[in-house]
Amino acid sequence: MERTYIMVKPDGVERGLVGEIIKRFENRGYQLLALQLLTPTKEHLEQHYADLKAKPFFPGLIQYMLSGPVVGMVWAGKDAVKTGRKMLGETNPLASAPGTIRGDYCIEVGRNICHGSDSVESAEKEIALWFPQGVADYQRNKSLTQLIYEN
Ligand code: GTP
Ligand code: MG
């Protein structure tokens, strides 16, 4: 099953939006495979955002991400990466449609509450980076979940 790495950023944790974000992924039918609250190190964040190292906003981004604990999650299910990104909204919250997480809860690109992997490949890299101990699969009870899992 496809997996994605979703992270509630420090402003999302500070504002008490963890439950709201989890609720949206649960309601949609995705399966929670891993969940952790941690205060990330600079080294971890620089690896996570390595692709953006040359951007002018990179130092500010790292500073923002170091401002408090984050909640990292692995969600699994059909088209988890692309649909997960749709649920988050656009990078710039002002371009995010109402009904998306960013479109409902923020207005600043530098305080946009949540992160979602942008490809299956980066999802697997991010999961390995943030959950080096590994993430186990588990079976959900078919009778409880068939409504959302039947094609
Ligand atoms: P993530 O899910 O956090 O990876 O966001 P994204 O994939 O929508 O955007 P991207 O990976 O390009 O940028 C990572 C993060 O850097 C964004 O979520 C923003 O918090 C921040 N960022 C991106 N572009 C800008 C910008 O132009 N200005 C500022 N201040 N921050 C930016
Ligand atoms: Mg990104």
PDB file of C-alpha atoms and ligand atoms in Angstrom:
ATOM      1  CA  MET A   1       0.000   0.000   0.000  1.00  0.00           C
ATOM      2  CA  GLU A   2       1.285   3.485  -0.834  1.00  0.00           C
ATOM      3  CA  ARG A   3       2.645   5.433   2.127  1.00  0.00           C
ATOM      4  CA  THR A   4       3.227   9.130   2.781  1.00  0.00           C
ATOM      5  CA  TYR A   5       4.972  11.135   5.486  1.00  0.00           C
ATOM      6  CA  ILE A   6       2.809  13.890   6.964  1.00  0.00           C
ATOM      7  CA  MET A   7       4.216  16.250   9.573  1.00  0.00           C
ATOM      8  CA  VAL A   8       2.439  18.808  11.722  1.00  0.00           C
ATOM      9  CA  LYS A   9       4.914  21.695  11.897  1.00  0.00           C
ATOM     10  CA  PRO A  10       5.672  23.611  15.129  1.00  0.00           C
ATOM     11  CA  ASP A  11       2.923  26.200  14.518  1.00  0.00           C
ATOM     12  CA  GLY A  12       0.370  23.438  13.958  1.00  0.00           C
ATOM     13  CA  VAL A  13       1.350  21.727  17.213  1.00  0.00           C
ATOM     14  CA  GLU A  14       1.393  25.062  19.089  1.00  0.00           C
ATOM     15  CA  ARG A  15      -2.083  25.925  17.796  1.00  0.00           C
ATOM     16  CA  GLY A  16      -3.544  22.577  18.802  1.00  0.00           C
ATOM     17  CA  LEU A  17      -4.254  21.374  15.257  1.00  0.00           C
ATOM     18  CA  VAL A  18      -2.784  17.870  15.598  1.00  0.00           C
ATOM     19  CA  GLY A  19      -6.130  16.225  16.286  1.00  0.00           C
ATOM     20  CA  GLU A  20      -7.828  18.091  13.437  1.00  0.00           C
ATOM     21  CA  ILE A  21      -5.196  16.945  10.943  1.00  0.00           C
ATOM     22  CA  ILE A  22      -5.312  13.345  12.157  1.00  0.00           C
ATOM     23  CA  LYS A  23      -9.107  13.420  11.979  1.00  0.00           C
ATOM     24  CA  ARG A  24      -9.076  14.451   8.333  1.00  0.00           C
ATOM     25  CA  PHE A  25      -6.775  11.590   7.316  1.00  0.00           C
ATOM     26  CA  GLU A  26      -8.750   9.081   9.391  1.00  0.00           C
ATOM     27  CA  ASN A  27     -12.062  10.288   8.028  1.00  0.00           C
ATOM     28  CA  ARG A  28     -10.781  10.045   4.471  1.00  0.00           C
ATOM     29  CA  GLY A  29      -9.953   6.367   5.025  1.00  0.00           C
ATOM     30  CA  TYR A  30      -6.182   6.419   5.378  1.00  0.00           C
ATOM     31  CA  GLN A  31      -4.487   4.073   7.813  1.00  0.00           C
ATOM     32  CA  LEU A  32      -2.189   5.442  10.517  1.00  0.00           C
ATOM     33  CA  LEU A  33       1.033   3.386  10.513  1.00  0.00           C
ATOM     34  CA  ALA A  34       3.257   5.540  12.750  1.00  0.00           C
ATOM     35  CA  LEU A  35       3.009   8.632  14.945  1.00  0.00           C
ATOM     36  CA  GLN A  36       5.618  10.542  16.947  1.00  0.00           C
ATOM     37  CA  LEU A  37       6.059  13.896  18.649  1.00  0.00           C
ATOM     38  CA  LEU A  38       9.654  15.068  18.661  1.00  0.00           C
ATOM     39  CA  THR A  39      11.791  18.188  18.693  1.00  0.00           C
ATOM     40  CA  PRO A  40      13.810  17.824  15.516  1.00  0.00           C
ATOM     41  CA  THR A  41      17.528  18.531  15.263  1.00  0.00           C
ATOM     42  CA  LYS A  42      18.939  21.024  12.746  1.00  0.00           C
ATOM     43  CA  GLU A  43      20.762  18.155  10.995  1.00  0.00           C
ATOM     44  CA  HIS A  44      17.557  16.173  10.550  1.00  0.00           C
ATOM     45  CA  LEU A  45      15.711  19.195   9.155  1.00  0.00           C
ATOM     46  CA  GLU A  46      18.535  20.060   6.775  1.00  0.00           C
ATOM     47  CA  GLN A  47      18.347  16.520   5.413  1.00  0.00           C
ATOM     48  CA  HIS A  48      14.564  16.625   5.220  1.00  0.00           C
ATOM     49  CA  TYR A  49      14.624  19.885   3.237  1.00  0.00           C
ATOM     50  CA  ALA A  50      17.938  19.183   1.412  1.00  0.00           C
ATOM     51  CA  ASP A  51      16.356  20.009  -1.981  1.00  0.00           C
ATOM     52  CA  LEU A  52      15.705  23.579  -0.796  1.00  0.00           C
ATOM     53  CA  LYS A  53      19.189  24.324   0.510  1.00  0.00           C
ATOM     54  CA  ALA A  54      19.886  26.985  -2.147  1.00  0.00           C
ATOM     55  CA  LYS A  55      16.610  28.878  -1.603  1.00  0.00           C
ATOM     56  CA  PRO A  56      16.788  32.301   0.058  1.00  0.00           C
ATOM     57  CA  PHE A  57      14.109  31.274   2.574  1.00  0.00           C
ATOM     58  CA  PHE A  58      16.039  28.139   3.659  1.00  0.00           C
ATOM     59  CA  PRO A  59      17.616  29.578   6.873  1.00  0.00           C
ATOM     60  CA  GLY A  60      14.232  30.999   7.929  1.00  0.00           C
ATOM     61  CA  LEU A  61      12.548  27.690   7.154  1.00  0.00           C
ATOM     62  CA  ILE A  62      15.003  25.782   9.352  1.00  0.00           C
ATOM     63  CA  GLN A  63      14.594  28.337  12.150  1.00  0.00           C
ATOM     64  CA  TYR A  64      10.794  28.015  11.946  1.00  0.00           C
ATOM     65  CA  MET A  65      10.973  24.224  11.980  1.00  0.00           C
ATOM     66  CA  LEU A  66      13.259  24.337  15.036  1.00  0.00           C
ATOM     67  CA  SER A  67      10.859  26.534  17.005  1.00  0.00           C
ATOM     68  CA  GLY A  68       9.114  23.648  18.788  1.00  0.00           C
ATOM     69  CA  PRO A  69       8.098  20.030  18.609  1.00  0.00           C
ATOM     70  CA  VAL A  70       6.582  18.528  15.483  1.00  0.00           C
ATOM     71  CA  VAL A  71       4.299  15.548  15.019  1.00  0.00           C
ATOM     72  CA  GLY A  72       5.367  13.135  12.308  1.00  0.00           C
ATOM     73  CA  MET A  73       3.052  10.503  10.902  1.00  0.00           C
ATOM     74  CA  VAL A  74       3.006   7.782   8.297  1.00  0.00           C
ATOM     75  CA  TRP A  75      -0.322   7.310   6.537  1.00  0.00           C
ATOM     76  CA  ALA A  76      -1.047   4.480   4.111  1.00  0.00           C
ATOM     77  CA  GLY A  77      -3.706   3.922   1.493  1.00  0.00           C
ATOM     78  CA  LYS A  78      -4.654   4.386  -2.121  1.00  0.00           C
ATOM     79  CA  ASP A  79      -2.846   7.337  -3.753  1.00  0.00           C
ATOM     80  CA  ALA A  80      -1.718   8.516  -0.291  1.00  0.00           C
ATOM     81  CA  VAL A  81       1.010  10.872  -1.575  1.00  0.00           C
ATOM     82  CA  LYS A  82      -0.994  12.842  -4.137  1.00  0.00           C
ATOM     83  CA  THR A  83      -4.259  12.841  -2.218  1.00  0.00           C
ATOM     84  CA  GLY A  84      -2.400  13.733   0.988  1.00  0.00           C
ATOM     85  CA  ARG A  85      -0.936  16.805  -0.751  1.00  0.00           C
ATOM     86  CA  LYS A  86      -4.399  17.755  -2.008  1.00  0.00           C
ATOM     87  CA  MET A  87      -5.726  17.547   1.530  1.00  0.00           C
ATOM     88  CA  LEU A  88      -2.940  19.870   2.750  1.00  0.00           C
ATOM     89  CA  GLY A  89      -3.504  22.468   0.023  1.00  0.00           C
ATOM     90  CA  GLU A  90      -0.984  24.595  -1.876  1.00  0.00           C
ATOM     91  CA  THR A  91       2.421  25.608  -0.469  1.00  0.00           C
ATOM     92  CA  ASN A  92       1.143  29.183  -0.208  1.00  0.00           C
ATOM     93  CA  PRO A  93      -1.927  29.098   2.040  1.00  0.00           C
ATOM     94  CA  LEU A  94      -3.442  32.067   0.191  1.00  0.00           C
ATOM     95  CA  ALA A  95      -3.595  29.885  -2.938  1.00  0.00           C
ATOM     96  CA  SER A  96      -5.109  26.964  -1.002  1.00  0.00           C
ATOM     97  CA  ALA A  97      -8.782  26.202  -1.490  1.00  0.00           C
ATOM     98  CA  PRO A  98     -11.105  26.371   1.503  1.00  0.00           C
ATOM     99  CA  GLY A  99     -11.646  22.806   2.678  1.00  0.00           C
ATOM    100  CA  THR A 100      -7.935  22.042   2.594  1.00  0.00           C
ATOM    101  CA  ILE A 101      -5.913  22.161   5.819  1.00  0.00           C
ATOM    102  CA  ARG A 102      -3.856  25.198   4.779  1.00  0.00           C
ATOM    103  CA  GLY A 103      -6.889  26.782   3.135  1.00  0.00           C
ATOM    104  CA  ASP A 104      -8.810  26.521   6.391  1.00  0.00           C
ATOM    105  CA  TYR A 105      -6.151  27.335   8.984  1.00  0.00           C
ATOM    106  CA  CYS A 106      -3.393  29.668   7.781  1.00  0.00           C
ATOM    107  CA  ILE A 107      -2.350  32.598   5.607  1.00  0.00           C
ATOM    108  CA  GLU A 108       1.487  32.689   5.717  1.00  0.00           C
ATOM    109  CA  VAL A 109       3.706  30.537   3.482  1.00  0.00           C
ATOM    110  CA  GLY A 110       6.343  30.584   6.226  1.00  0.00           C
ATOM    111  CA  ARG A 111       3.805  29.302   8.791  1.00  0.00           C
ATOM    112  CA  ASN A 112       1.842  26.781   6.806  1.00  0.00           C
ATOM    113  CA  ILE A 113       1.141  24.215   9.549  1.00  0.00           C
ATOM    114  CA  CYS A 114       1.873  20.946   7.808  1.00  0.00           C
ATOM    115  CA  HIS A 115       4.187  19.038   5.492  1.00  0.00           C
ATOM    116  CA  GLY A 116       3.384  16.249   3.039  1.00  0.00           C
ATOM    117  CA  SER A 117       5.731  14.178   0.859  1.00  0.00           C
ATOM    118  CA  ASP A 118       5.727  15.261  -2.783  1.00  0.00           C
ATOM    119  CA  SER A 119       6.391  11.866  -4.441  1.00  0.00           C
ATOM    120  CA  VAL A 120       6.383   8.186  -3.563  1.00  0.00           C
ATOM    121  CA  GLU A 121      10.174   8.226  -3.687  1.00  0.00           C
ATOM    122  CA  SER A 122      10.529  11.173  -1.313  1.00  0.00           C
ATOM    123  CA  ALA A 123       7.877   9.648   0.974  1.00  0.00           C
ATOM    124  CA  GLU A 124       9.980   6.522   1.396  1.00  0.00           C
ATOM    125  CA  LYS A 125      13.121   8.613   1.976  1.00  0.00           C
ATOM    126  CA  GLU A 126      11.362  10.778   4.570  1.00  0.00           C
ATOM    127  CA  ILE A 127       9.874   7.757   6.355  1.00  0.00           C
ATOM    128  CA  ALA A 128      13.359   6.226   6.600  1.00  0.00           C
ATOM    129  CA  LEU A 129      14.786   9.551   7.857  1.00  0.00           C
ATOM    130  CA  TRP A 130      12.172  10.170  10.562  1.00  0.00           C
ATOM    131  CA  PHE A 131      11.460   6.562  11.534  1.00  0.00           C
ATOM    132  CA  PRO A 132      14.883   4.870  11.301  1.00  0.00           C
ATOM    133  CA  GLN A 133      13.585   2.089  13.561  1.00  0.00           C
ATOM    134  CA  GLY A 134      11.191   1.105  10.752  1.00  0.00           C
ATOM    135  CA  VAL A 135       7.413   1.160  10.386  1.00  0.00           C
ATOM    136  CA  ALA A 136       5.398  -2.040  10.670  1.00  0.00           C
ATOM    137  CA  ASP A 137       2.289  -2.880   8.671  1.00  0.00           C
ATOM    138  CA  TYR A 138      -0.813  -4.118  10.419  1.00  0.00           C
ATOM    139  CA  GLN A 139      -4.081  -5.499   9.147  1.00  0.00           C
ATOM    140  CA  ARG A 140      -7.271  -3.565   9.740  1.00  0.00           C
ATOM    141  CA  ASN A 141     -10.446  -5.455  10.547  1.00  0.00           C
ATOM    142  CA  LYS A 142     -12.129  -5.854   7.168  1.00  0.00           C
ATOM    143  CA  SER A 143     -15.651  -5.774   8.585  1.00  0.00           C
ATOM    144  CA  LEU A 144     -15.011  -2.344  10.121  1.00  0.00           C
ATOM    145  CA  THR A 145     -13.259  -0.831   7.132  1.00  0.00           C
ATOM    146  CA  GLN A 146     -14.857  -2.423   4.088  1.00  0.00           C
ATOM    147  CA  LEU A 147     -17.097   0.556   3.423  1.00  0.00           C
ATOM    148  CA  ILE A 148     -14.114   2.776   2.705  1.00  0.00           C
ATOM    149  CA  TYR A 149     -11.940   0.089   1.165  1.00  0.00           C
ATOM    150  CA  GLU A 150     -14.274  -1.567  -1.339  1.00  0.00           C
ATOM    151  CA  ASN A 151     -13.658  -0.267  -4.817  1.00  0.00           C
TER     152      ASN A 151
HETATM  153  P1  GTP B   1       6.331  20.979   2.528  1.00  0.00           P
HETATM  154  O1  GTP B   1       5.175  20.057   2.564  1.00  0.00           O
HETATM  155  O2  GTP B   1       6.637  21.649   3.849  1.00  0.00           O
HETATM  156  O3  GTP B   1       7.555  20.331   1.920  1.00  0.00           O
HETATM  157  O4  GTP B   1       5.864  22.177   1.587  1.00  0.00           O
HETATM  158  P2  GTP B   1       5.696  22.141  -0.001  1.00  0.00           P
HETATM  159  O5  GTP B   1       6.155  20.833  -0.568  1.00  0.00           O
HETATM  160  O6  GTP B   1       4.319  22.589  -0.304  1.00  0.00           O
HETATM  161  O7  GTP B   1       6.700  23.295  -0.455  1.00  0.00           O
HETATM  162  P3  GTP B   1       8.291  23.217  -0.603  1.00  0.00           P
HETATM  163  O8  GTP B   1       8.792  21.842  -0.346  1.00  0.00           O
HETATM  164  O9  GTP B   1       8.631  23.873  -1.897  1.00  0.00           O
HETATM  165  O10 GTP B   1       8.765  24.188   0.570  1.00  0.00           O
HETATM  166  C1  GTP B   1       8.923  23.706   1.900  1.00  0.00           C
HETATM  167  C2  GTP B   1       8.442  24.752   2.869  1.00  0.00           C
HETATM  168  O11 GTP B   1       9.257  25.910   2.745  1.00  0.00           O
HETATM  169  C3  GTP B   1       7.031  25.285   2.602  1.00  0.00           C
HETATM  170  O12 GTP B   1       6.022  24.471   3.149  1.00  0.00           O
HETATM  171  C4  GTP B   1       7.076  26.629   3.270  1.00  0.00           C
HETATM  172  O13 GTP B   1       6.913  26.516   4.687  1.00  0.00           O
HETATM  173  C5  GTP B   1       8.492  27.074   2.990  1.00  0.00           C
HETATM  174  N1  GTP B   1       8.501  27.911   1.772  1.00  0.00           N
HETATM  175  C6  GTP B   1       8.360  27.517   0.483  1.00  0.00           C
HETATM  176  N2  GTP B   1       8.407  28.573  -0.349  1.00  0.00           N
HETATM  177  C7  GTP B   1       8.593  29.655   0.440  1.00  0.00           C
HETATM  178  C8  GTP B   1       8.735  31.048   0.189  1.00  0.00           C
HETATM  179  O14 GTP B   1       8.695  31.509  -0.961  1.00  0.00           O
HETATM  180  N3  GTP B   1       8.911  31.865   1.291  1.00  0.00           N
HETATM  181  C9  GTP B   1       8.973  31.385   2.563  1.00  0.00           C
HETATM  182  N4  GTP B   1       9.138  32.240   3.573  1.00  0.00           N
HETATM  183  N5  GTP B   1       8.829  30.082   2.835  1.00  0.00           N
HETATM  184  C10 GTP B   1       8.650  29.234   1.789  1.00  0.00           C
HETATM  185 MG    MG B   2       7.978  19.977  -0.074  1.00  0.00          MG
END
